[in-house]
Short mmCIF file of C-alpha atoms in Angstrom, two decimals:
data_model
loop_
_atom_site.label_atom_id
_atom_site.label_comp_id
_atom_site.label_asym_id
_atom_site.label_seq_id
_atom_site.Cartn_x
_atom_site.Cartn_y
_atom_site.Cartn_z
CA UNK A 113 111.57 93.16 111.27
CA UNK A 114 112.62 96.74 110.65
CA UNK A 115 116.16 95.63 109.74
CA UNK A 116 114.99 95.06 106.19
CA UNK A 117 114.33 98.80 105.89
CA UNK A 118 118.05 99.48 106.23
CA UNK A 119 118.63 97.78 102.87
CA UNK A 120 118.18 99.53 99.50
CA UNK A 121 114.52 99.71 98.57
CA UNK A 122 114.80 97.38 95.59
CA UNK A 123 116.71 94.77 97.60
CA UNK A 124 114.34 94.97 100.57
CA UNK A 125 111.31 94.56 98.30
CA UNK A 126 112.87 91.56 96.53
CA UNK A 127 113.76 89.88 99.82
CA UNK A 128 110.24 90.43 101.15
CA UNK A 129 108.75 88.87 98.01
CA UNK A 130 111.18 85.94 98.06
CA UNK A 131 110.42 85.25 101.72
CA UNK A 132 106.69 85.26 101.02
CA UNK A 133 107.12 83.02 97.98
CA UNK A 134 109.19 80.57 100.01
CA UNK A 135 106.62 80.55 102.81
CA UNK A 136 103.74 79.88 100.42
CA UNK A 137 105.01 77.84 97.47
CA UNK A 138 107.59 75.60 99.15
CA UNK A 139 105.10 73.93 101.53
CA UNK A 140 102.89 73.12 98.54
CA UNK A 141 105.79 71.65 96.59
CA UNK A 142 107.11 69.61 99.52
CA UNK A 143 103.98 68.49 101.37
CA UNK A 144 101.79 67.64 98.39
CA UNK A 145 104.48 65.56 96.74
CA UNK A 146 104.63 63.43 99.87
CA UNK A 147 100.88 63.07 100.00
CA UNK A 148 100.05 60.63 97.27
CA UNK A 149 96.33 60.57 97.94
CA UNK A 150 94.30 63.01 95.91
CA UNK A 151 91.75 65.13 97.71
CA UNK A 152 88.10 64.47 96.95
CA UNK A 153 86.21 67.02 94.82
CA UNK A 154 84.01 67.90 97.79
CA UNK A 155 87.07 68.66 99.95
CA UNK A 156 88.46 70.92 97.25
CA UNK A 157 85.13 72.69 96.89
CA UNK A 158 84.93 73.38 100.61
CA UNK A 159 88.57 74.54 100.69
CA UNK A 160 87.99 76.88 97.75
CA UNK A 161 84.90 78.41 99.38
CA UNK A 162 86.59 79.01 102.71
CA UNK A 163 89.81 80.25 101.07
CA UNK A 164 87.89 82.81 99.01
CA UNK A 165 86.07 84.15 102.06
CA UNK A 166 89.18 84.35 104.23
CA UNK A 167 91.14 85.79 101.31
CA UNK A 168 88.55 88.54 100.89
CA UNK A 169 88.79 89.48 104.56
CA UNK A 170 92.59 89.33 104.41
CA UNK A 171 92.73 91.55 101.32
CA UNK A 172 90.33 94.04 102.91
CA UNK A 173 92.48 94.24 106.06
CA UNK A 174 95.63 94.85 104.01
CA UNK A 175 93.88 97.49 101.90
CA UNK A 176 92.52 99.36 104.92
CA UNK A 177 95.82 99.27 106.79
CA UNK A 178 97.75 100.35 103.69
CA UNK A 179 95.35 103.26 103.15
CA UNK A 180 95.67 104.28 106.80
CA UNK A 181 99.48 104.07 106.66
CA UNK A 182 99.52 106.13 103.47
CA UNK A 183 97.19 108.73 105.00
CA UNK A 184 99.33 108.98 108.14
CA UNK A 185 102.46 109.33 106.02
CA UNK A 186 100.88 112.11 103.94
CA UNK A 187 99.74 113.94 107.08
CA UNK A 188 103.25 113.65 108.52
CA UNK A 189 104.74 115.16 105.36
CA UNK A 190 102.27 118.03 105.66
CA UNK A 191 103.13 118.65 109.32
CA UNK A 192 106.87 118.58 108.58
CA UNK A 193 106.37 121.07 105.74
CA UNK A 194 104.37 123.34 108.03
CA UNK A 195 107.00 123.12 110.76
CA UNK A 196 109.75 124.00 108.28
CA UNK A 197 107.71 126.90 106.89
CA UNK A 198 107.14 128.24 110.42
CA UNK A 199 110.86 128.03 111.19
CA UNK A 200 111.55 129.90 107.97
CA UNK A 201 109.07 132.62 108.95
CA UNK A 202 110.74 132.97 112.35
CA UNK A 203 114.18 133.21 110.75
CA UNK A 204 112.95 135.94 108.41
CA UNK A 205 111.35 137.89 111.25
CA UNK A 206 114.51 137.61 113.34
CA UNK A 207 116.47 139.09 110.44
CA UNK A 208 113.98 141.97 110.32
CA UNK A 209 114.41 142.69 114.04
CA UNK A 210 116.74 145.66 114.32
CA UNK A 211 118.12 145.06 117.76
CA UNK A 212 120.89 143.32 119.72
CA UNK A 213 118.49 140.50 120.64
CA UNK A 214 118.57 139.14 117.07
CA UNK A 215 121.77 137.15 117.61
CA UNK A 216 120.37 135.40 120.68
CA UNK A 217 117.12 134.62 118.89
CA UNK A 218 119.00 133.25 115.91
CA UNK A 219 121.13 131.08 118.18
CA UNK A 220 118.07 129.74 120.02
CA UNK A 221 116.34 128.92 116.75
CA UNK A 222 119.44 127.13 115.47
CA UNK A 223 119.64 125.08 118.67
CA UNK A 224 116.02 124.02 118.24
CA UNK A 225 116.48 122.91 114.63
CA UNK A 226 119.70 121.11 115.52
CA UNK A 227 118.04 119.31 118.44
CA UNK A 228 115.18 118.18 116.21
CA UNK A 229 117.59 116.75 113.63
CA UNK A 230 119.84 115.05 116.16
CA UNK A 231 117.33 113.67 118.65
CA UNK A 232 113.90 113.38 117.02
CA UNK A 233 114.55 111.81 113.63
CA UNK A 234 115.58 108.23 114.37
CA UNK A 235 113.98 104.96 115.41
CA UNK A 236 115.03 105.22 119.05
CA UNK A 237 113.56 108.67 119.59
CA UNK A 238 110.92 108.96 122.27
CA UNK A 239 107.34 109.39 120.99
CA UNK A 240 106.79 112.46 123.17
CA UNK A 241 109.97 114.14 121.88
CA UNK A 242 113.46 114.77 123.16
CA UNK A 243 114.37 116.81 126.21
CA UNK A 244 116.94 118.67 124.13
CA UNK A 245 114.39 119.88 121.56
CA UNK A 246 111.88 120.77 124.28
CA UNK A 247 114.50 122.77 126.16
CA UNK A 248 115.66 124.51 122.99
CA UNK A 249 112.09 125.49 122.16
CA UNK A 250 111.55 126.76 125.70
CA UNK A 251 114.64 128.97 125.43
CA UNK A 252 113.47 130.29 122.06
CA UNK A 253 109.98 130.97 123.38
CA UNK A 254 111.31 132.79 126.45
CA UNK A 255 113.66 134.89 124.32
CA UNK A 256 110.76 135.98 122.13
CA UNK A 257 108.54 136.79 125.10
CA UNK A 258 111.35 138.83 126.70
CA UNK A 259 111.68 141.08 123.65
CA UNK A 260 111.11 144.76 124.28
CA UNK A 261 109.47 146.50 121.34
CA UNK A 262 110.63 150.09 120.96
CA UNK A 263 108.83 150.85 117.70
CA UNK A 264 105.49 149.88 116.12
CA UNK A 265 107.43 147.75 113.65
CA UNK A 266 109.11 145.79 116.42
CA UNK A 267 105.77 145.42 118.21
CA UNK A 268 104.29 143.89 115.06
CA UNK A 269 107.29 141.58 114.63
CA UNK A 270 107.13 140.48 118.27
CA UNK A 271 103.44 139.63 117.93
CA UNK A 272 104.09 137.63 114.78
CA UNK A 273 107.00 135.76 116.35
CA UNK A 274 104.89 134.83 119.38
CA UNK A 275 102.19 133.50 117.06
CA UNK A 276 104.73 131.56 114.99
CA UNK A 277 106.33 130.12 118.12
CA UNK A 278 102.93 128.81 119.23
CA UNK A 279 102.37 127.36 115.75
CA UNK A 280 105.83 125.77 115.83
CA UNK A 281 105.01 123.98 119.07
CA UNK A 282 101.73 122.70 117.60
CA UNK A 283 103.47 121.44 114.43
CA UNK A 284 106.14 119.69 116.51
CA UNK A 285 103.52 117.91 118.61
CA UNK A 286 101.64 116.87 115.47
CA UNK A 287 104.86 115.58 113.88
CA UNK A 288 105.78 113.57 116.96
CA UNK A 289 102.31 112.05 117.26
CA UNK A 290 102.50 110.74 113.68
CA UNK A 291 106.22 109.97 113.40
CA UNK A 292 106.16 107.11 115.92
CA UNK A 293 102.58 106.02 115.43
CA UNK A 294 103.60 102.72 113.84
CA UNK A 295 101.37 99.66 113.61
CA UNK A 296 100.14 97.37 116.33
CA UNK A 297 101.72 93.92 116.55
CA UNK A 298 98.17 92.57 116.36
CA UNK A 299 98.02 93.66 112.72
CA UNK A 300 101.18 91.73 111.85
CA UNK A 301 99.85 88.64 113.59
CA UNK A 302 96.58 88.97 111.69
CA UNK A 303 98.31 89.60 108.36
CA UNK A 304 100.77 86.73 108.66
CA UNK A 305 98.16 84.33 110.03
CA UNK A 306 95.77 85.10 107.18
CA UNK A 307 98.58 84.67 104.68
CA UNK A 308 99.49 81.29 106.17
CA UNK A 309 95.88 80.06 106.21
CA UNK A 310 95.30 80.98 102.57
CA UNK A 311 98.56 79.34 101.52
CA UNK A 312 97.59 76.26 103.53
CA UNK A 313 94.34 75.84 101.61
CA UNK A 314 96.37 75.36 98.43
CA UNK A 315 97.53 72.03 99.83
CA UNK A 316 94.30 70.47 98.60
CA UNK A 317 95.56 70.93 95.04
CA UNK A 318 98.26 68.90 93.31
CA UNK A 319 101.75 70.44 93.29
CA UNK A 320 101.81 71.13 89.56
CA UNK A 321 104.07 73.83 88.09
CA UNK A 322 101.01 75.95 87.30
CA UNK A 323 99.68 75.76 90.85
CA UNK A 324 103.11 76.54 92.31
CA UNK A 325 103.46 79.52 89.95
CA UNK A 326 100.03 80.88 90.89
CA UNK A 327 100.75 80.54 94.60
CA UNK A 328 104.16 82.18 94.09
CA UNK A 329 102.54 85.20 92.45
CA UNK A 330 100.14 85.50 95.38
CA UNK A 331 103.00 85.22 97.86
CA UNK A 332 105.16 87.76 96.03
CA UNK A 333 102.39 90.34 95.86
CA UNK A 334 101.47 89.87 99.52
CA UNK A 335 105.12 90.17 100.54
CA UNK A 336 105.46 93.38 98.53
CA UNK A 337 102.31 94.85 100.09
CA UNK A 338 103.51 94.03 103.61
CA UNK A 339 106.92 95.57 102.82
CA UNK A 340 105.30 98.82 101.67
CA UNK A 341 103.08 98.92 104.77
CA UNK A 342 106.14 98.39 106.99
CA UNK A 343 108.04 101.14 105.15
CA UNK A 344 105.21 103.67 105.39
CA UNK A 345 104.84 103.02 109.11
CA UNK A 346 108.55 103.85 109.70
CA UNK A 347 109.08 107.26 108.05
CA UNK A 348 112.41 107.89 109.81
CA UNK A 349 114.27 105.09 107.98
CA UNK A 350 114.11 103.06 104.80
CA UNK A 351 112.61 103.84 101.40
CA UNK A 352 109.80 105.96 102.86
CA UNK A 353 112.08 108.03 105.10
CA UNK A 354 111.06 111.67 105.04
CA UNK A 355 113.86 113.92 103.84
CA UNK A 356 115.27 116.10 106.62
CA UNK A 357 117.43 118.13 104.24
CA UNK A 358 115.12 121.19 104.47
CA UNK A 359 116.01 121.50 108.17
CA UNK A 360 119.69 121.64 107.30
CA UNK A 361 119.03 124.07 104.45
CA UNK A 362 117.38 126.41 106.96
CA UNK A 363 120.44 126.18 109.21
CA UNK A 364 122.81 126.86 106.32
CA UNK A 365 120.93 129.53 104.39
CA UNK A 366 118.28 131.12 106.61
CA UNK A 367 119.62 130.83 110.16
CA UNK A 368 123.25 130.59 108.99
CA UNK A 369 124.34 128.26 111.79
CA UNK A 370 127.10 125.60 111.81
CA UNK A 371 126.22 122.37 110.04
CA UNK A 372 124.42 119.71 112.10
CA UNK A 373 124.46 115.99 111.29
CA UNK A 374 121.24 114.15 112.12
CA UNK A 375 121.48 110.93 114.10
CA UNK A 376 120.80 107.88 111.88
#
């Protein structure tokens, strides 16, 4: 299902809408034209009543899941921004450290950022994080704790770096918990089943061009909504992929480390 996210956003959205239109309108056009008998008014009335009630529940489910996916995505953007800001603070404090330990600290910080880009920003990454990033953070944390402050200024910098290192670990954990949160397969079964049931109720109506057009609009909009929900629940790929460029900018401009290419 996630293969569609590898396509350009406009193409993926169009394909999702076309698939939903085909799944909803084609059965009406094919099945009803083979059924010559018209449905009784009472059957149509019952079908309309049930379809409206199921459609209301289906729309509510989609709205709630979309809102939750959007909220999770926004929170993830916030956590990524906070992680980047913390890395920037550490880089600035390392530059202010007048001592031979600065080069080691800078190298450890660069290794952490590189490990995050290479091992924690792709679909196959483990939800609890990569061993490489965890090891890089451990080395950075140990290097900060091993600092010997010879002046009040260095003592203040060391205290700030320890605090920022703790914050960095918290932001990483928050990012990982949201990055691979995804959606349960139960939701997709519920969404697709509800869509199929509602489309099935249209079979009580004749396959006129107007009815087919109305059902096609419903299918297209539902397909687009499901595509957006899928995209928001996979922020490491597709149209909703969160930009990792700020990590590389930190390596290039703040930490001044060799360029790292993130794993797709």
